[in-house]
Short mmCIF file of C-alpha atoms in Angstrom, two decimals:
data_model
loop_
_atom_site.label_atom_id
_atom_site.label_comp_id
_atom_site.label_asym_id
_atom_site.label_seq_id
_atom_site.Cartn_x
_atom_site.Cartn_y
_atom_site.Cartn_z
CA UNK J 1 -0.05 -0.07 0.02
CA UNK J 2 1.10 3.45 -0.81
CA UNK J 3 1.61 6.09 2.18
CA UNK J 4 -1.41 7.92 1.13
CA UNK J 5 -3.85 4.87 1.09
CA UNK J 6 -5.89 3.88 4.18
CA UNK J 7 -5.38 0.46 5.62
CA UNK J 8 -8.39 -1.79 5.52
CA UNK J 9 -10.70 -1.95 8.52
CA UNK J 10 -9.53 -4.18 11.11
CA UNK J 11 -11.61 -7.21 12.01
CA UNK J 12 -12.11 -5.76 15.51
CA UNK J 13 -13.57 -2.46 13.89
CA UNK J 14 -15.92 -4.39 11.51
CA UNK J 15 -17.09 -6.57 14.46
CA UNK J 16 -17.82 -3.40 16.58
CA UNK J 17 -19.72 -1.77 13.59
CA UNK J 18 -21.77 -4.90 12.78
CA UNK J 19 -22.64 -5.24 16.55
CA UNK J 20 -23.54 -1.67 16.88
CA UNK J 21 -25.95 -1.84 13.89
CA UNK J 22 -27.54 -5.04 15.08
CA UNK J 23 -28.10 -3.65 18.54
CA UNK J 24 -29.66 -0.51 17.13
CA UNK J 25 -31.91 -2.52 14.79
CA UNK J 26 -33.15 -4.83 17.62
CA UNK J 27 -33.59 -1.90 20.07
CA UNK J 28 -35.45 -0.01 17.38
CA UNK J 29 -37.57 -2.91 16.70
CA UNK J 30 -38.42 -3.38 20.44
CA UNK J 31 -38.97 0.26 21.05
CA UNK J 32 -41.28 0.50 18.05
CA UNK J 33 -43.17 -2.52 19.03
CA UNK J 34 -43.61 -1.03 22.48
CA UNK J 35 -44.79 2.09 21.07
CA UNK J 36 -47.22 0.20 18.77
CA UNK J 37 -48.55 -1.91 21.30
CA UNK J 38 -48.92 0.46 24.32
CA UNK J 39 -51.33 -0.02 27.11
CA UNK J 40 -53.30 3.15 27.04
CA UNK J 41 -53.78 5.65 24.18
CA UNK J 42 -55.61 8.95 24.88
CA UNK J 43 -56.76 7.64 28.29
CA UNK J 44 -58.26 4.59 27.02
CA UNK J 45 -57.09 1.07 27.20
CA UNK J 46 -55.71 -0.24 23.79
CA UNK J 47 -56.61 -3.88 22.81
CA UNK J 48 -53.08 -4.73 23.70
CA UNK J 49 -53.31 -3.10 27.12
CA UNK J 50 -56.72 -4.86 27.83
CA UNK J 51 -55.23 -8.29 27.21
CA UNK J 52 -52.48 -7.50 29.64
CA UNK J 53 -54.64 -6.11 32.46
CA UNK J 54 -57.52 -8.70 31.76
CA UNK J 55 -54.86 -11.46 32.01
CA UNK J 56 -53.32 -10.13 35.20
CA UNK J 57 -56.72 -9.81 36.73
CA UNK J 58 -57.56 -13.43 35.74
CA UNK J 59 -54.34 -14.39 37.61
CA UNK J 60 -54.44 -12.24 40.64
CA UNK J 61 -58.21 -12.55 41.22
CA UNK J 62 -58.66 -16.18 40.08
CA UNK J 63 -60.02 -17.47 43.53
CA UNK J 64 -62.60 -14.65 43.81
CA UNK J 65 -63.99 -14.50 40.23
CA UNK J 66 -67.09 -16.68 39.43
CA UNK J 67 -67.34 -18.54 36.23
CA UNK J 68 -68.89 -17.87 32.80
CA UNK J 69 -70.85 -14.84 31.87
CA UNK J 70 -70.56 -13.33 35.27
CA UNK J 71 -66.86 -13.42 35.27
CA UNK J 72 -66.52 -11.69 31.90
CA UNK J 73 -68.98 -8.98 33.18
CA UNK J 74 -66.86 -8.54 36.18
CA UNK J 75 -63.64 -8.36 34.13
CA UNK J 76 -65.31 -5.81 31.61
CA UNK J 77 -66.28 -3.60 34.69
CA UNK J 78 -62.72 -3.95 35.95
CA UNK J 79 -61.25 -2.70 32.69
CA UNK J 80 -63.49 0.31 32.89
CA UNK J 81 -62.66 0.92 36.61
CA UNK J 82 -58.83 0.58 35.51
CA UNK J 83 -59.28 3.40 32.86
CA UNK J 84 -60.97 5.65 35.37
CA UNK J 85 -58.22 4.95 37.86
CA UNK J 86 -55.50 5.71 35.18
CA UNK J 87 -57.06 8.86 34.17
CA UNK J 88 -57.14 10.22 37.75
CA UNK J 89 -53.40 9.67 38.14
CA UNK J 90 -50.74 12.18 37.55
CA UNK J 91 -49.14 12.11 34.07
CA UNK J 92 -45.86 10.65 35.28
CA UNK J 93 -47.75 7.76 36.93
CA UNK J 94 -49.66 7.31 33.66
CA UNK J 95 -46.49 7.11 31.75
CA UNK J 96 -45.11 4.53 34.10
CA UNK J 97 -48.18 2.44 33.83
CA UNK J 98 -48.25 2.63 30.05
CA UNK J 99 -44.46 1.66 29.89
CA UNK J 100 -45.35 -1.49 32.16
CA UNK J 101 -48.26 -2.26 29.97
CA UNK J 102 -46.24 -1.89 26.78
CA UNK J 103 -43.54 -4.20 28.14
CA UNK J 104 -45.79 -6.87 28.96
CA UNK J 105 -47.94 -6.48 25.86
CA UNK J 106 -45.08 -7.35 23.30
CA UNK J 107 -44.03 -10.90 23.11
CA UNK J 108 -40.25 -10.31 22.97
CA UNK J 109 -40.04 -7.96 25.93
CA UNK J 110 -42.77 -9.88 27.78
CA UNK J 111 -40.60 -13.11 27.13
CA UNK J 112 -37.41 -11.15 28.28
CA UNK J 113 -39.03 -9.62 31.40
CA UNK J 114 -41.20 -12.28 32.81
CA UNK J 115 -40.77 -15.49 30.64
CA UNK J 116 -44.16 -15.49 29.05
CA UNK J 117 -44.08 -16.00 25.34
CA UNK J 118 -47.90 -16.80 24.96
CA UNK J 119 -50.20 -13.72 24.91
CA UNK J 120 -52.09 -13.00 27.95
CA UNK J 121 -55.46 -13.90 26.44
CA UNK J 122 -54.25 -17.12 25.18
CA UNK J 123 -52.52 -18.10 28.43
CA UNK J 124 -54.48 -20.17 30.85
CA UNK J 125 -55.23 -18.98 34.29
CA UNK J 126 -52.86 -21.49 35.82
CA UNK J 127 -50.06 -20.22 33.26
CA UNK J 128 -50.69 -16.75 34.44
CA UNK J 129 -50.67 -17.58 38.08
CA UNK J 130 -47.30 -19.55 37.52
CA UNK J 131 -45.98 -16.29 35.69
CA UNK J 132 -47.04 -14.09 38.56
CA UNK J 133 -45.54 -16.28 41.15
CA UNK J 134 -42.25 -16.53 39.23
CA UNK J 135 -42.33 -12.56 38.85
CA UNK J 136 -42.90 -12.38 42.62
CA UNK J 137 -40.31 -14.69 43.80
CA UNK J 138 -37.67 -13.61 41.11
CA UNK J 139 -34.21 -12.64 42.17
CA UNK J 140 -34.05 -9.92 39.63
CA UNK J 141 -35.49 -6.50 40.09
CA UNK J 142 -37.53 -5.94 36.71
CA UNK J 143 -39.92 -9.03 37.13
CA UNK J 144 -40.34 -7.97 41.02
CA UNK J 145 -41.20 -4.37 39.99
CA UNK J 146 -43.56 -5.50 37.25
CA UNK J 147 -45.34 -7.83 39.64
CA UNK J 148 -45.74 -5.13 42.18
CA UNK J 149 -47.00 -2.74 39.80
CA UNK J 150 -49.63 -4.92 37.98
CA UNK J 151 -50.62 -6.49 41.30
CA UNK J 152 -51.25 -3.29 42.99
CA UNK J 153 -53.18 -1.75 40.21
CA UNK J 154 -55.26 -4.62 39.93
CA UNK J 155 -56.15 -4.96 43.65
CA UNK J 156 -56.50 -1.39 44.09
CA UNK J 157 -58.96 -1.00 41.25
CA UNK J 158 -60.90 -4.23 42.06
CA UNK J 159 -61.20 -3.93 45.96
CA UNK J 160 -62.14 -0.18 45.74
CA UNK J 161 -65.43 -1.22 44.36
CA UNK J 162 -67.98 -2.09 47.03
CA UNK J 163 -69.86 -4.31 44.56
CA UNK J 164 -66.86 -6.74 44.61
CA UNK J 165 -66.68 -6.98 48.35
CA UNK J 166 -69.18 -9.91 48.48
CA UNK J 167 -66.98 -11.98 46.34
CA UNK J 168 -64.43 -11.89 48.91
CA UNK J 169 -66.43 -12.58 51.75
CA UNK J 170 -66.02 -9.08 53.11
CA UNK J 171 -69.27 -7.63 54.37
CA UNK J 172 -68.22 -4.11 54.16
CA UNK J 173 -67.34 -1.54 56.95
CA UNK J 174 -69.05 -1.88 60.18
CA UNK J 175 -71.61 0.75 61.37
CA UNK J 176 -70.36 2.82 64.24
#
């Protein structure tokens, strides 16, 4: 090679560039998928968000929910209650809930975060309960935080409705 000619790229440099491009593509795809399948849009649950929160409710509230049509009615009401709760929170909390829902709505990020490849609406109640248990008992921070967030939202929203108290055997507050 002459003195004015550049040397060919080294193998390390090529590997670094290929790796950087691959990470960028994967990161962009995951981020785009999370934006596309976000949990809420303009204060309303998206179909993806509803699948997540309905699935979590099936897992968290399984022992308290009746079977059949009554169960579907209660879960539908729960989704409406969740939207009301969401819309009454500060915008920073809404953003966090939306991020959690997006993470759990997309198959790749859901699998990486909690180990569930199957969508929430296709998973059985037992599968969902097993995933929730593994999230709760995980030694890693992300599944623990996700479990705490979705369980807290579900229970706060569900048990704040007096019409659900009889499903748990709670008669309501005592008269003083």
